[in-house]
Amino acid sequence: MEDIWGEATWGAESEIEDGDFVYVSEILRASNYLPEDSDIFLLLEKKQHFKGKDTSKESTLKRRLIFDTVTEILDRNRRLPPWKAVSWQTSLPEIWSEFRRIRERDQSEELFEVICGVLKKDLAGDSINGWGDCSIEMSDAVLDIERLIFKDLIGETIRDLAAFPSNYSKVSAPCRKLVF
């Protein structure tokens, strides 16, 4: 079990000294070995307590923020198509670089410049998915557009049929109520 959870199995020595990198690697290992319905954060916090690490409220909140960020990155990776999916062993460097990119702070004093910096980072594209390849979002958008066009066509057809006076209509079709 130690070979799975041991720090020697991951990355360069300089990154291992970074506590956040170690915690990100622990999150990855736990999320791959534990069932999804388990409270991974609580288990990791118990591990921190048993190791004798800092369990103050500030440290716990910082680890919670790291955990939520990594979980969001992992959820986004799980939605990738199978041909783009990466194994968990090769995903650590990618997830770490994505985490560092998200964690970077702009040194600006003005709120407007900070917001512009955040938008530039976001629009530059993430290292995992990229803006040019959003197949999941694209298929969802196409389905939404198809539904909207279909609803508009049905509504327009019903309005056109209702606009004709009933005395001009020689064939009376049965009326149905369309529910969308």
Coordinates of C-alpha atoms in Angstrom, one line a residue:
M1 CA 0.0 0.0 0.0
E2 CA 2.9 2.4 0.7
D3 CA 4.1 2.1 -2.9
I4 CA 0.8 3.5 -4.1
W5 CA 0.6 6.3 -1.4
G6 CA 4.3 6.9 -1.2
E7 CA 5.7 10.2 -2.4
A8 CA 8.6 8.6 -4.2
T9 CA 6.4 7.4 -7.0
W10 CA 5.6 10.9 -8.2
G11 CA 7.4 13.6 -10.1
A12 CA 10.6 15.5 -9.6
E13 CA 12.1 16.1 -6.2
S14 CA 11.4 19.9 -6.3
E15 CA 7.7 19.3 -6.8
I16 CA 7.6 16.8 -4.0
E17 CA 8.8 19.5 -1.6
D18 CA 5.7 21.6 -2.6
G19 CA 3.0 20.6 -0.1
D20 CA 0.2 21.4 -2.6
F21 CA 1.7 19.0 -5.2
V22 CA 1.8 16.2 -2.6
Y23 CA -1.8 17.0 -1.7
V24 CA -2.9 17.0 -5.3
S25 CA -1.2 13.7 -5.9
E26 CA -3.0 12.3 -2.8
I27 CA -6.3 13.5 -4.1
L28 CA -5.6 11.8 -7.5
R29 CA -4.7 8.5 -5.9
A30 CA -7.6 8.6 -3.5
S31 CA -10.1 9.5 -6.3
N32 CA -8.9 6.6 -8.4
Y33 CA -8.8 3.9 -5.6
L34 CA -11.8 4.8 -3.5
P35 CA -15.5 4.6 -4.6
E36 CA -17.1 7.8 -5.8
D37 CA -19.7 7.8 -3.1
S38 CA -17.1 7.9 -0.3
D39 CA -16.2 11.2 1.3
I40 CA -12.6 11.5 -0.1
F41 CA -12.0 14.9 1.5
L42 CA -12.9 13.5 5.0
L43 CA -10.6 10.5 4.5
L44 CA -7.7 12.8 3.3
E45 CA -8.3 15.0 6.4
K46 CA -8.0 12.0 8.7
K47 CA -4.8 11.0 6.9
Q48 CA -3.5 14.6 7.6
H49 CA -4.4 14.3 11.2
F50 CA -2.7 10.9 11.6
K51 CA 0.5 12.2 9.9
G52 CA 0.5 15.0 12.5
K53 CA 0.2 17.7 9.9
D54 CA -1.4 21.1 10.5
T55 CA -5.1 20.7 11.1
S56 CA -6.0 24.3 11.9
K57 CA -9.1 25.8 10.3
E58 CA -7.1 27.9 7.9
S59 CA -5.1 24.8 6.7
T60 CA -8.3 22.8 6.4
L61 CA -10.0 25.5 4.3
K62 CA -6.9 25.8 2.1
R63 CA -6.9 22.0 1.5
R64 CA -10.7 22.1 0.9
L65 CA -10.1 24.8 -1.8
I66 CA -7.3 22.6 -3.4
F67 CA -9.6 19.5 -3.2
D68 CA -12.5 21.3 -4.8
T69 CA -10.3 22.7 -7.6
V70 CA -8.7 19.3 -8.4
T71 CA -12.2 17.6 -8.2
E72 CA -13.5 20.1 -10.8
I73 CA -10.5 19.5 -13.1
L74 CA -11.1 15.7 -12.7
D75 CA -14.8 16.0 -13.5
R76 CA -14.0 18.0 -16.6
N77 CA -11.5 15.3 -17.6
R78 CA -14.0 12.5 -17.1
R79 CA -16.3 14.2 -19.6
L80 CA -13.7 14.0 -22.3
P81 CA -14.3 11.5 -25.2
P82 CA -12.5 8.2 -24.8
W83 CA -9.9 9.0 -27.5
K84 CA -8.8 12.0 -25.4
A85 CA -9.0 10.4 -22.0
V86 CA -5.7 10.0 -20.2
S87 CA -4.8 7.5 -17.5
W88 CA -4.5 8.7 -13.9
Q89 CA -0.8 8.1 -13.8
T90 CA -0.1 10.4 -16.8
S91 CA -2.7 12.9 -15.7
L92 CA -0.8 14.1 -12.6
P93 CA 1.5 16.5 -14.5
E94 CA -1.4 17.8 -16.6
I95 CA -3.7 18.3 -13.6
W96 CA -0.8 19.9 -11.6
S97 CA -0.1 22.3 -14.5
E98 CA -3.8 23.1 -14.8
F99 CA -4.0 23.6 -11.0
R100 CA -1.0 25.9 -11.0
R101 CA -2.5 27.9 -13.9
I102 CA -5.7 28.4 -12.0
R103 CA -3.8 29.2 -8.7
E104 CA -1.7 32.0 -10.3
R105 CA -2.7 35.5 -9.1
D106 CA -2.5 38.7 -11.0
Q107 CA -0.4 41.4 -9.4
S108 CA -2.7 44.2 -10.4
E109 CA -4.3 46.6 -7.9
E110 CA -7.4 47.4 -9.9
L111 CA -10.4 45.2 -10.0
F112 CA -10.9 45.8 -13.7
E113 CA -7.3 44.6 -14.5
V114 CA -7.7 41.5 -12.3
I115 CA -11.0 40.6 -14.1
C116 CA -9.3 41.1 -17.5
G117 CA -6.4 38.9 -16.4
V118 CA -8.8 36.1 -15.3
L119 CA -10.7 36.3 -18.6
K120 CA -7.4 36.3 -20.6
K121 CA -6.3 33.1 -18.8
D122 CA -9.7 31.5 -19.3
L123 CA -9.9 32.5 -23.0
A124 CA -6.3 31.3 -23.6
G125 CA -7.7 27.8 -23.2
D126 CA -7.0 25.2 -20.7
S127 CA -4.1 22.8 -21.2
I128 CA -6.3 19.7 -21.2
N129 CA -9.3 20.5 -23.4
G130 CA -8.5 23.6 -25.3
W131 CA -11.1 26.0 -26.7
G132 CA -10.9 24.5 -30.2
D133 CA -12.2 21.1 -29.1
C134 CA -15.4 21.3 -27.1
S135 CA -17.2 18.3 -28.5
I136 CA -19.4 17.7 -25.5
E137 CA -20.5 21.3 -25.2
M138 CA -20.9 21.5 -29.0
S139 CA -23.2 18.5 -29.1
D140 CA -25.3 19.9 -26.3
A141 CA -25.6 23.2 -28.1
V142 CA -26.6 21.5 -31.3
L143 CA -29.3 19.6 -29.5
D144 CA -30.6 22.8 -27.9
I145 CA -30.7 24.6 -31.3
E146 CA -32.5 21.7 -32.9
R147 CA -35.1 21.7 -30.1
L148 CA -35.6 25.5 -30.4
I149 CA -36.0 25.3 -34.2
F150 CA -38.5 22.4 -33.8
K151 CA -40.5 24.3 -31.2
D152 CA -40.6 27.4 -33.4
L153 CA -41.7 25.4 -36.5
I154 CA -44.5 23.7 -34.6
G155 CA -45.6 27.0 -33.0
E156 CA -45.6 28.8 -36.4
T157 CA -47.5 25.9 -38.0
I158 CA -50.1 26.0 -35.3
R159 CA -50.5 29.8 -35.6
D160 CA -50.9 29.5 -39.4
L161 CA -53.5 26.8 -39.0
A162 CA -55.4 28.8 -36.4
A163 CA -55.3 31.9 -38.6
F164 CA -57.4 30.2 -41.3
P165 CA -61.1 30.7 -40.8
S166 CA -62.8 27.5 -40.1
N167 CA -65.3 28.0 -43.0
Y168 CA -62.4 27.9 -45.5
S169 CA -61.3 24.6 -44.1
K170 CA -63.0 21.7 -45.9
V171 CA -61.2 19.0 -44.0
S172 CA -61.3 19.3 -40.2
A173 CA -58.4 17.6 -38.6
P174 CA -58.5 16.4 -35.1
C175 CA -57.1 18.9 -32.6
R176 CA -54.3 17.8 -30.3
K177 CA -52.6 19.7 -27.6
L178 CA -48.8 19.8 -28.0
V179 CA -46.9 19.7 -24.7
F180 CA -43.2 20.5 -24.8

